[in-house]
CSV table of C-alpha atoms and ligand atoms in Angstrom, one decimal:
chain,number,residue,atom,x,y,z
L,1,MET,CA,-23.3,11.6,9.2
L,2,ASN,CA,-24.2,8.7,7.0
L,3,HIS,CA,-21.3,7.6,4.9
L,4,ALA,CA,-23.5,5.4,2.8
L,5,THR,CA,-25.5,8.2,1.3
L,6,THR,CA,-23.5,11.4,1.4
L,7,THR,CA,-20.2,12.2,-0.3
L,8,VAL,CA,-18.2,15.4,-0.4
L,9,THR,CA,-15.9,16.5,-3.2
L,10,TYR,CA,-13.2,19.2,-2.9
L,11,THR,CA,-12.0,21.2,-5.8
L,12,THR,CA,-9.0,23.4,-5.2
L,13,GLN,CA,-7.7,26.6,-6.7
L,14,PRO,CA,-4.1,27.9,-6.6
L,15,CYS,CA,-3.6,30.5,-3.9
L,16,ALA,CA,-4.4,33.9,-5.5
L,17,LYS,CA,-4.1,36.1,-2.4
L,18,LYS,CA,-2.3,36.1,0.9
L,19,LEU,CA,-3.1,33.3,3.3
L,20,GLU,CA,-3.7,35.0,6.6
L,21,GLY,CA,-5.7,35.0,9.9
L,22,ASN,CA,-5.6,34.1,13.5
L,23,PHE,CA,-7.7,31.2,14.5
L,24,ARG,CA,-8.1,28.1,16.7
L,25,VAL,CA,-8.6,24.7,15.0
L,26,PRO,CA,-11.0,22.2,16.6
L,27,GLY,CA,-10.1,20.3,19.8
L,28,ASP,CA,-7.6,17.5,20.0
L,29,LYS,CA,-9.1,14.2,18.9
L,30,SER,CA,-6.9,12.0,21.2
L,31,ILE,CA,-7.7,14.0,24.3
L,32,SER,CA,-11.4,14.3,23.4
L,33,HIS,CA,-11.8,10.5,23.3
L,34,ARG,CA,-10.0,10.1,26.6
L,35,ALA,CA,-12.0,12.9,28.3
L,36,ILE,CA,-15.2,11.0,27.5
L,37,MET,CA,-13.9,7.6,28.5
L,38,LEU,CA,-12.3,8.7,31.8
L,39,GLY,CA,-15.1,11.1,32.6
L,40,ALA,CA,-17.6,8.2,32.2
L,41,LEU,CA,-15.5,6.0,34.5
L,42,ALA,CA,-14.9,8.6,37.1
L,43,GLU,CA,-17.0,9.4,40.1
L,44,GLY,CA,-18.8,12.8,39.8
L,45,ILE,CA,-19.4,15.3,37.0
L,46,THR,CA,-16.6,15.9,34.5
L,47,GLU,CA,-16.9,19.2,32.5
L,48,ILE,CA,-15.1,19.3,29.2
L,49,ARG,CA,-14.4,22.4,27.2
L,50,GLY,CA,-12.9,22.4,23.7
L,51,PHE,CA,-14.3,18.9,23.0
L,52,LEU,CA,-13.9,17.9,19.3
L,53,GLN,CA,-17.3,17.7,17.8
L,54,GLY,CA,-16.0,15.4,15.0
L,55,GLU,CA,-17.5,12.0,14.1
L,56,ASP,CA,-14.7,10.0,15.8
L,57,SER,CA,-15.0,11.5,19.3
L,58,LEU,CA,-18.8,11.7,18.9
L,59,ASN,CA,-18.9,8.0,18.3
L,60,THR,CA,-17.0,7.5,21.6
L,61,LEU,CA,-19.6,9.7,23.3
L,62,ARG,CA,-22.5,7.7,21.8
L,63,CYS,CA,-20.9,4.4,22.9
L,64,PHE,CA,-20.7,5.5,26.5
L,65,ARG,CA,-24.3,6.8,26.4
L,66,ALA,CA,-25.3,3.4,25.1
L,67,MET,CA,-23.7,2.0,28.3
L,68,GLY,CA,-25.9,4.1,30.5
L,69,VAL,CA,-23.7,7.2,31.0
L,70,GLU,CA,-25.5,10.5,30.9
L,71,ILE,CA,-23.6,12.9,28.6
L,72,THR,CA,-25.0,16.2,27.4
L,73,ASP,CA,-25.1,17.1,23.7
L,74,PRO,CA,-21.9,19.0,23.0
L,75,VAL,CA,-22.5,22.7,22.5
L,76,ASP,CA,-19.6,24.8,21.3
L,77,GLY,CA,-17.2,22.2,22.6
L,78,TYR,CA,-18.8,22.1,26.1
L,79,VAL,CA,-19.9,18.6,27.4
L,80,ARG,CA,-20.8,17.3,30.8
L,81,VAL,CA,-20.3,13.7,31.7
L,82,ALA,CA,-22.0,12.2,34.7
L,83,GLY,CA,-19.4,9.6,35.6
L,84,VAL,CA,-20.7,6.2,36.8
L,85,GLY,CA,-17.5,5.0,38.4
L,86,LEU,CA,-15.2,2.1,37.2
L,87,TYR,CA,-17.9,-0.5,37.8
L,88,GLY,CA,-21.1,1.5,36.8
L,89,LEU,CA,-21.3,0.9,33.1
L,90,ARG,CA,-24.4,-1.0,31.9
L,91,SER,CA,-24.6,-3.7,29.2
L,92,PRO,CA,-25.3,-2.0,25.8
L,93,LYS,CA,-28.4,-3.3,24.0
L,94,LYS,CA,-26.7,-3.3,20.6
L,95,PRO,CA,-23.2,-3.5,19.2
L,96,LEU,CA,-21.2,-0.4,20.0
L,97,TYR,CA,-20.5,1.4,16.7
L,98,VAL,CA,-17.3,3.4,16.5
L,99,GLY,CA,-17.4,4.3,12.8
L,100,ASN,CA,-13.9,5.2,11.4
L,101,SER,CA,-12.2,5.5,14.8
L,102,GLY,CA,-9.3,3.2,15.6
L,103,THR,CA,-8.7,5.0,18.9
L,104,SER,CA,-12.3,4.4,20.1
L,105,MET,CA,-12.1,0.7,19.2
L,106,ARG,CA,-8.6,0.0,20.7
L,107,LEU,CA,-9.0,2.0,23.9
L,108,MET,CA,-12.6,0.8,24.5
L,109,ALA,CA,-11.5,-2.8,24.0
L,110,GLY,CA,-9.3,-2.4,27.1
L,111,ILE,CA,-12.2,-0.9,29.2
L,112,LEU,CA,-14.7,-3.5,28.0
L,113,ALA,CA,-12.4,-6.4,28.8
L,114,GLY,CA,-12.8,-5.4,32.5
L,115,GLN,CA,-16.7,-5.4,32.5
L,116,SER,CA,-19.1,-8.0,33.8
L,117,PHE,CA,-21.1,-8.0,30.5
L,118,ASP,CA,-20.5,-9.0,26.9
L,119,SER,CA,-20.1,-6.4,24.3
L,120,VAL,CA,-19.5,-6.0,20.6
L,121,LEU,CA,-17.3,-3.3,19.0
L,122,GLU,CA,-17.8,-2.6,15.3
L,123,GLY,CA,-16.8,0.1,12.9
L,124,ASP,CA,-16.9,1.1,9.2
L,125,LYS,CA,-15.4,-0.6,6.2
L,126,SER,CA,-12.0,1.1,6.7
L,127,LEU,CA,-11.8,0.1,10.3
L,128,ALA,CA,-12.7,-3.5,9.5
L,129,ARG,CA,-9.4,-3.6,7.5
L,130,ARG,CA,-7.2,-2.4,10.3
L,131,PRO,CA,-5.3,-4.7,12.6
L,132,MET,CA,-6.8,-5.4,16.0
L,133,ARG,CA,-4.6,-8.4,17.0
L,134,ARG,CA,-2.3,-5.8,18.5
L,135,VAL,CA,-4.9,-5.2,21.3
L,136,ILE,CA,-6.4,-8.7,21.4
L,137,ASP,CA,-3.0,-10.3,22.2
L,138,PRO,CA,-2.1,-8.4,25.4
L,139,LEU,CA,-5.8,-8.5,26.5
L,140,ASN,CA,-5.8,-12.3,26.1
L,141,GLN,CA,-2.6,-12.4,28.1
L,142,MET,CA,-4.5,-10.6,30.9
L,143,GLY,CA,-7.2,-13.2,30.8
L,144,ALA,CA,-9.8,-11.5,28.5
L,145,ILE,CA,-11.7,-13.5,26.0
L,146,ILE,CA,-12.2,-11.8,22.6
L,147,GLU,CA,-13.6,-13.1,19.4
L,148,SER,CA,-12.7,-11.3,16.2
L,149,ALA,CA,-13.3,-11.6,12.5
L,150,GLU,CA,-10.7,-13.4,10.3
L,151,GLY,CA,-7.2,-12.1,10.7
L,152,GLY,CA,-7.8,-10.4,14.0
L,153,ARG,CA,-10.1,-7.8,12.5
L,154,SER,CA,-13.2,-6.2,13.8
L,155,PRO,CA,-16.0,-6.6,14.8
L,156,LEU,CA,-14.7,-7.7,18.2
L,157,THR,CA,-16.9,-9.6,20.7
L,158,ILE,CA,-15.6,-9.1,24.2
L,159,ARG,CA,-16.7,-11.5,26.8
L,160,GLY,CA,-17.4,-10.0,30.1
L,161,GLY,CA,-17.0,-11.5,33.6
L,162,ASN,CA,-13.4,-12.6,33.2
L,163,ALA,CA,-11.1,-11.6,36.0
L,164,LEU,CA,-8.1,-9.8,34.6
L,165,ASN,CA,-4.5,-10.3,35.8
L,166,ALA,CA,-1.9,-7.6,35.6
L,167,ILE,CA,0.9,-8.1,33.0
L,168,ASP,CA,4.2,-6.6,32.1
L,169,TYR,CA,3.8,-5.8,28.4
L,170,LEU,CA,6.6,-4.9,26.0
L,171,LEU,CA,4.9,-3.2,23.0
L,172,PRO,CA,5.9,-4.8,19.7
L,173,MET,CA,5.3,-1.4,17.9
L,174,ALA,CA,5.3,2.2,19.0
L,175,SER,CA,1.5,2.6,19.5
L,176,ALA,CA,-0.2,4.9,22.0
L,177,GLN,CA,-3.5,3.1,21.3
L,178,VAL,CA,-2.1,-0.2,22.3
L,179,LYS,CA,-0.3,1.2,25.3
L,180,SER,CA,-3.6,3.0,26.4
L,181,CYS,CA,-5.7,-0.2,25.9
L,182,VAL,CA,-3.4,-2.2,28.2
L,183,LEU,CA,-3.3,0.6,30.8
L,184,LEU,CA,-7.1,1.0,30.8
L,185,ALA,CA,-7.5,-2.8,31.2
L,186,GLY,CA,-5.0,-2.5,34.0
L,187,LEU,CA,-7.5,-0.4,36.0
L,188,TYR,CA,-9.6,-3.6,36.3
L,189,ALA,CA,-6.7,-6.1,36.7
L,190,LYS,CA,-5.5,-7.7,39.9
L,191,GLY,CA,-2.0,-6.3,40.5
L,192,ARG,CA,0.3,-3.8,38.7
L,193,THR,CA,0.1,-3.6,35.0
L,194,CYS,CA,3.1,-2.2,33.2
L,195,VAL,CA,3.6,-1.2,29.6
L,196,THR,CA,7.0,-0.5,28.0
L,197,GLU,CA,7.2,1.2,24.7
L,198,PRO,CA,10.0,0.9,22.1
L,199,ALA,CA,9.9,4.7,21.4
L,200,PRO,CA,8.0,7.5,23.0
L,201,THR,CA,4.4,7.8,21.9
L,202,ARG,CA,1.6,10.2,22.9
L,203,ASP,CA,1.1,10.1,26.6
L,204,HIS,CA,-2.4,11.6,27.0
L,205,THR,CA,-3.8,8.6,28.8
L,206,GLU,CA,-1.1,8.6,31.4
L,207,ARG,CA,-1.4,12.4,31.9
L,208,MET,CA,-5.2,12.3,32.1
L,209,LEU,CA,-5.3,9.3,34.5
L,210,SER,CA,-3.0,11.3,36.8
L,211,GLY,CA,-5.3,14.3,36.4
L,212,PHE,CA,-8.3,12.2,37.4
L,213,GLY,CA,-6.3,11.3,40.6
L,214,TYR,CA,-5.3,7.8,39.5
L,215,GLU,CA,-1.6,7.1,40.1
L,216,VAL,CA,0.5,6.3,37.1
L,217,GLU,CA,4.1,5.4,37.8
L,218,ARG,CA,6.3,6.4,34.9
L,219,LYS,CA,9.9,5.4,34.7
L,220,GLY,CA,11.8,5.8,31.4
L,221,SER,CA,9.8,4.1,28.7
L,222,THR,CA,7.6,2.2,31.2
L,223,ALA,CA,4.2,3.2,32.6
L,224,CYS,CA,2.4,1.2,35.3
L,225,VAL,CA,-1.0,1.3,37.0
L,226,GLN,CA,-2.2,-0.7,40.0
L,227,GLY,CA,-5.7,-2.1,39.5
L,228,GLY,CA,-8.6,-1.4,41.8
L,229,GLY,CA,-8.3,2.4,42.2
L,230,ARG,CA,-10.8,5.1,41.6
L,231,LEU,CA,-11.1,8.1,39.2
L,232,ALA,CA,-12.3,11.5,40.5
L,233,ALA,CA,-14.2,13.7,38.1
L,234,ARG,CA,-12.5,17.0,37.0
L,235,LYS,CA,-12.6,19.8,34.5
L,236,ILE,CA,-10.8,19.4,31.2
L,237,ASP,CA,-9.8,22.0,28.8
L,238,VAL,CA,-9.0,20.3,25.4
L,239,PRO,CA,-6.3,22.2,23.4
L,240,ALA,CA,-6.6,22.7,19.7
L,241,ASP,CA,-5.4,19.6,17.8
L,242,ILE,CA,-1.8,19.9,16.6
L,243,SER,CA,-2.6,17.2,14.0
L,244,SER,CA,-5.3,19.5,12.5
L,245,ALA,CA,-3.1,22.6,12.9
L,246,ALA,CA,-0.5,20.8,10.9
L,247,PHE,CA,-2.4,21.3,7.7
L,248,PHE,CA,-2.3,25.0,8.2
L,249,MET,CA,1.4,24.9,9.2
L,250,VAL,CA,2.1,23.3,5.8
L,251,ALA,CA,-0.3,25.5,3.9
L,252,ALA,CA,1.2,28.7,5.3
L,253,SER,CA,4.8,27.3,4.7
L,254,ILE,CA,4.2,26.5,1.0
L,255,ALA,CA,1.8,29.3,0.0
L,256,PRO,CA,3.5,32.1,-1.9
L,257,ALA,CA,2.5,34.7,0.7
L,258,ALA,CA,1.3,33.8,4.1
L,259,GLU,CA,1.2,34.7,7.7
L,260,ILE,CA,-1.2,32.9,10.0
L,261,THR,CA,-1.4,32.4,13.8
L,262,LEU,CA,-2.7,29.1,15.2
L,263,GLU,CA,-4.0,29.7,18.7
L,264,HIS,CA,-4.1,27.4,21.8
L,265,VAL,CA,-2.4,24.5,20.0
L,266,GLY,CA,-1.6,21.4,22.1
L,267,MET,CA,2.2,21.2,22.5
L,268,ASN,CA,2.6,17.9,24.3
L,269,PRO,CA,6.2,16.9,23.7
L,270,THR,CA,5.0,13.5,22.3
L,271,ARG,CA,3.1,15.3,19.6
L,272,ILE,CA,5.4,18.1,18.3
L,273,GLY,CA,7.4,16.1,15.8
L,274,VAL,CA,5.7,18.0,12.9
L,275,ILE,CA,7.1,21.3,14.2
L,276,GLU,CA,10.6,19.9,14.5
L,277,ILE,CA,10.5,18.4,11.1
L,278,LEU,CA,9.1,21.5,9.4
L,279,LYS,CA,11.7,23.7,11.2
L,280,ALA,CA,14.5,21.3,10.0
L,281,MET,CA,13.1,21.9,6.5
L,282,GLY,CA,13.5,25.6,7.0
L,283,ALA,CA,9.9,26.6,7.9
L,284,ASP,CA,9.4,30.0,9.4
L,285,MET,CA,7.5,29.2,12.6
L,286,THR,CA,7.4,31.0,16.0
L,287,VAL,CA,6.0,29.4,19.0
L,288,PHE,CA,4.9,31.9,21.7
L,289,ASN,CA,2.5,32.3,24.6
L,290,SER,CA,3.5,28.9,26.0
L,291,ARG,CA,1.4,27.9,28.9
L,292,GLU,CA,-0.2,24.9,30.5
L,293,VAL,CA,-3.9,24.0,30.7
L,294,GLY,CA,-5.0,21.0,32.8
L,295,GLY,CA,-1.8,19.1,32.6
L,296,GLU,CA,-1.2,19.7,28.8
L,297,PRO,CA,1.2,22.3,27.4
L,298,VAL,CA,-0.3,24.7,24.8
L,299,ALA,CA,1.0,27.6,22.8
L,300,ASP,CA,0.3,29.9,19.9
L,301,ILE,CA,2.2,29.4,16.6
L,302,ARG,CA,2.9,31.9,13.9
L,303,VAL,CA,3.7,30.5,10.5
L,304,LYS,CA,4.9,32.4,7.5
L,305,SER,CA,5.8,31.3,3.9
L,306,ALA,CA,9.3,29.9,3.6
L,307,ARG,CA,11.7,28.3,1.2
L,308,LEU,CA,11.7,24.7,2.4
L,309,ARG,CA,14.5,22.2,1.8
L,310,GLY,CA,14.4,18.4,1.6
L,311,ILE,CA,15.7,16.5,4.6
L,312,GLU,CA,16.3,13.0,5.9
L,313,ILE,CA,13.6,12.8,8.6
L,314,PRO,CA,15.1,11.5,11.8
L,315,GLU,CA,13.4,8.2,12.7
L,316,ALA,CA,13.1,9.2,16.4
L,317,LEU,CA,10.6,11.9,15.2
L,318,VAL,CA,8.4,9.5,13.4
L,319,PRO,CA,6.1,8.4,16.3
L,320,LEU,CA,5.9,12.0,17.4
L,321,ALA,CA,4.5,13.1,14.0
L,322,ILE,CA,2.8,9.9,13.0
L,323,ASP,CA,-0.5,11.5,11.9
L,324,GLU,CA,1.2,14.4,10.1
L,325,PHE,CA,2.9,12.6,7.3
L,326,PRO,CA,0.2,13.2,4.6
L,327,ALA,CA,0.7,16.9,5.2
L,328,LEU,CA,4.5,16.6,5.5
L,329,PHE,CA,4.7,14.8,2.2
L,330,VAL,CA,3.1,17.8,0.5
L,331,ALA,CA,5.6,20.1,2.2
L,332,ALA,CA,8.4,17.8,0.9
L,333,ALA,CA,7.1,18.0,-2.6
L,334,CYS,CA,7.4,21.8,-2.4
L,335,ALA,CA,10.9,21.7,-0.9
L,336,GLU,CA,14.1,22.0,-2.7
L,337,GLY,CA,15.9,18.7,-2.9
L,338,ARG,CA,15.1,15.2,-1.7
L,339,THR,CA,13.2,14.2,1.4
L,340,VAL,CA,13.6,10.7,2.7
L,341,LEU,CA,11.3,9.1,5.3
L,342,THR,CA,12.2,5.7,6.9
L,343,GLY,CA,10.9,3.8,9.9
L,344,ALA,CA,7.3,4.7,9.3
L,345,GLU,CA,5.7,1.3,8.4
L,346,GLU,CA,2.9,2.1,10.8
L,347,LEU,CA,1.6,4.5,8.1
L,348,ARG,CA,0.5,1.5,6.1
L,349,VAL,CA,-2.2,0.6,8.7
L,350,LYS,CA,-3.8,4.0,9.4
L,351,GLU,CA,-7.2,5.0,8.0
L,352,SER,CA,-5.7,4.1,4.7
L,353,ASP,CA,-2.3,2.9,3.6
L,354,ARG,CA,-0.9,6.4,3.8
L,355,ILE,CA,2.4,5.5,2.0
L,356,ALA,CA,0.7,3.9,-1.0
L,357,VAL,CA,-2.2,6.4,-1.3
L,358,MET,CA,-0.1,9.5,-0.8
L,359,ALA,CA,2.6,8.3,-3.3
L,360,ASP,CA,0.0,7.5,-5.8
L,361,GLY,CA,-1.7,10.9,-5.5
L,362,LEU,CA,1.6,12.8,-5.6
L,363,GLN,CA,2.7,10.9,-8.7
L,364,LYS,CA,-0.6,11.8,-10.4
L,365,LEU,CA,0.2,15.4,-9.6
L,366,GLY,CA,3.6,15.1,-11.3
L,367,ILE,CA,5.8,14.6,-8.3
L,368,GLU,CA,8.5,11.9,-8.2
L,369,ALA,CA,7.4,10.1,-5.1
L,370,THR,CA,8.7,6.6,-4.5
L,371,PRO,CA,7.0,4.5,-1.9
L,372,THR,CA,9.3,2.2,0.2
L,373,VAL,CA,8.4,-0.6,2.6
L,374,ASP,CA,8.6,1.8,5.6
L,375,GLY,CA,8.4,5.3,4.1
L,376,MET,CA,8.9,7.4,1.0
L,377,ILE,CA,11.4,9.2,-1.1
L,378,ILE,CA,10.2,12.5,-2.5
L,379,GLU,CA,12.1,14.7,-5.0
L,380,GLY,CA,11.1,18.2,-4.0
L,381,GLN,CA,10.2,20.7,-6.8
L,382,GLY,CA,11.0,23.7,-4.6
L,383,ALA,CA,12.4,25.8,-7.4
L,384,GLN,CA,9.1,25.7,-9.3
L,385,ALA,CA,6.3,28.2,-8.6
L,386,LEU,CA,3.7,25.5,-9.1
L,387,PRO,CA,5.1,22.1,-8.3
L,388,PHE,CA,1.8,20.3,-8.6
L,389,GLY,CA,-0.2,19.6,-11.8
L,390,MET,CA,-3.9,18.9,-11.9
L,391,ALA,CA,-5.5,15.5,-11.1
L,392,GLU,CA,-8.4,13.6,-9.7
L,393,ILE,CA,-7.6,12.0,-6.3
L,394,TRP,CA,-9.6,9.5,-4.2
L,395,SER,CA,-9.0,9.9,-0.5
L,396,GLN,CA,-9.7,6.3,0.2
L,397,GLY,CA,-11.9,7.1,3.1
L,398,ASP,CA,-9.0,8.9,4.9
L,399,HIS,CA,-9.6,12.4,6.3
L,400,ARG,CA,-5.9,13.3,6.4
L,401,ILE,CA,-5.3,12.3,2.7
L,402,ALA,CA,-8.2,14.6,1.7
L,403,MET,CA,-6.9,17.6,3.7
L,404,ALA,CA,-3.3,17.0,2.5
L,405,PHE,CA,-4.3,17.3,-1.2
L,406,ALA,CA,-6.5,20.3,-0.5
L,407,VAL,CA,-3.3,22.0,0.9
L,408,ALA,CA,-1.4,20.9,-2.2
L,409,GLY,CA,-4.0,22.8,-4.3
L,410,LEU,CA,-2.4,26.1,-3.1
L,411,ARG,CA,0.6,25.3,-5.4
L,412,ALA,CA,-1.0,23.5,-8.3
L,413,SER,CA,-1.1,24.7,-11.9
L,414,GLY,CA,-4.7,23.5,-12.2
L,415,THR,CA,-7.6,22.1,-10.2
L,416,ILE,CA,-7.2,19.1,-7.9
L,417,THR,CA,-10.4,17.3,-7.5
L,418,ILE,CA,-10.5,15.2,-4.3
L,419,HIS,CA,-13.3,12.6,-3.8
L,420,ASN,CA,-14.7,11.2,-0.6
L,421,CYS,CA,-13.8,14.1,1.6
L,422,GLU,CA,-16.8,13.4,3.8
L,423,PHE,CA,-14.4,11.6,6.1
L,424,VAL,CA,-12.8,15.0,7.1
L,425,GLU,CA,-15.8,15.2,9.5
L,426,THR,CA,-14.1,12.5,11.6
L,427,SER,CA,-11.4,14.9,12.9
L,428,PHE,CA,-11.8,18.4,11.4
L,429,PRO,CA,-15.4,19.6,11.0
L,430,GLY,CA,-15.4,23.0,9.2
L,431,PHE,CA,-12.0,22.4,7.6
L,432,ALA,CA,-13.0,23.6,4.1
L,433,GLU,CA,-14.7,26.7,5.4
L,434,LEU,CA,-11.8,27.7,7.6
L,435,PHE,CA,-9.4,27.1,4.7
L,436,ARG,CA,-11.4,29.4,2.5
L,437,ARG,CA,-11.7,32.0,5.3
L,438,CYS,CA,-8.0,32.4,5.5
L,439,GLY,CA,-7.6,32.8,1.8
L,440,GLY,CA,-7.1,29.3,0.4
L,441,GLY,CA,-9.3,28.5,-2.6
L,442,LEU,CA,-11.4,25.4,-1.9
L,443,GLN,CA,-14.9,24.3,-2.9
L,444,ASP,CA,-16.6,21.5,-1.1
L,445,VAL,CA,-19.7,20.1,-2.7
L,446,ALA,CA,-21.9,17.4,-1.1
L,447,GLY,CA,-23.7,14.8,-3.2
L,448,PRO,CA,-25.0,11.3,-3.3
L,449,VAL,CA,-22.5,8.4,-3.2
L,450,VAL,CA,-21.4,7.3,-6.6
L,451,GLY,CA,-19.6,4.1,-7.5
L,452,GLY,CA,-15.8,3.7,-7.1
L,453,ALA,CA,-13.4,3.6,-4.2
L,454,THR,CA,-14.0,5.2,-0.9
U,1,S3P,C1,-3.8,7.8,18.7
U,1,S3P,C2,-2.6,7.2,18.5
U,1,S3P,C3,-1.9,7.0,17.2
U,1,S3P,C4,-2.5,8.0,16.1
U,1,S3P,C5,-4.0,8.0,16.2
U,1,S3P,C6,-4.5,8.5,17.6
U,1,S3P,C7,-4.3,7.9,20.1
U,1,S3P,O1,-2.1,5.7,16.7
U,1,S3P,O2,-2.1,7.6,14.9
U,1,S3P,O3,-4.5,8.9,15.2
U,1,S3P,O4,-5.2,8.7,20.3
U,1,S3P,O5,-3.8,7.2,20.9
U,1,S3P,P1,-1.1,4.5,17.2
U,1,S3P,O6,-0.9,4.7,18.6
U,1,S3P,O7,-1.8,3.2,16.8
U,1,S3P,O8,0.1,4.7,16.4
């Protein structure tokens, strides 16, 4: 996809019929990235099923190809990676382009710090605004040499050939990307690298390293790896992404009549904050068919329309639902009473400033939404049939903002026009079509880029 020449605009329609269907949303983005990375660094052939064929994880795939790893073109989520071993990557001929993907850049920085060659990691305009000091600092402490643009932003030039030393790192923020970066660099370090997190964050890296036969010692909030081991190729079944399923959980909860079943959803305990928050708001959700695939729990989830109520969101749930707040803000606007979110300052450094951009869009739609330094206060309009008015929204190059306002369209009194929805391709290819198929009115029209914000 070329962001420079194509733009997609969504226009919504209020939900006229019942929202219904049984379906599986695309594969988990976090797990798809890691499957390519660890598959590439393993010895032998890794077969991946359920791979997310979205721009973010495809960018990770392309980067490893550029470093000499043979990876098949994904077909219906099936990919084969011919692992080259921890020391088999080759120097890329060009800068490694990761597009919009913070996960690719931060995790790969850890891997690249351990290589014998120099490399450059670069991304799109949105990624160039996001903080990279959070990975540069611990990697520097390990002995890596990294040059960045002003303010610790990308592009990052990572100097190869520097021996890494193990560190004991206390994460300054609850970030799975930073934790994973340090652990991956730890594979190349002399000694035992440990990372301690201030609150639990997604643990896919630790689980997948163990699955590839690499020992990860986990005690309380600390995870450690000993450098110098090996990864053994394996089969990976990527569950459906709970972060993508979340848009349908909220859609079914707020639609006037709905019953949908989301199949094979990843239920890793470090990811299910959205379910706990929606349940606390009164959502009608049933989790069933719980099972485990390749070290990750999955389940089916039935969601029906419900009368939601506003809540104070427990701060402990924030890192466990960090990507779901754009959707949850829409749920809060449809709930009865006030919802208060605190402790979520990380939302300001995502693909956009999700506190500012969501508050702005909700206000345009007639909702009393007050941004705070670390969260938002939303006065829910639950008693009204159609809490949202009509407005034109810019998604600011953020896939989840675009999808959140598409969901809001189900309860709007008029059309919501959402610009720059092309970024939905990064995590949820086929979103608009799936939304329509289950009864949500949504048009997506592609066109040339016009001026204005992205
Ligand atoms: C991710 C971790 C989270 C999340 C991101 C994916 C990952 O970021 O927001 O979408 O795959 O590790 P942080 O760990 O920086 O909070």
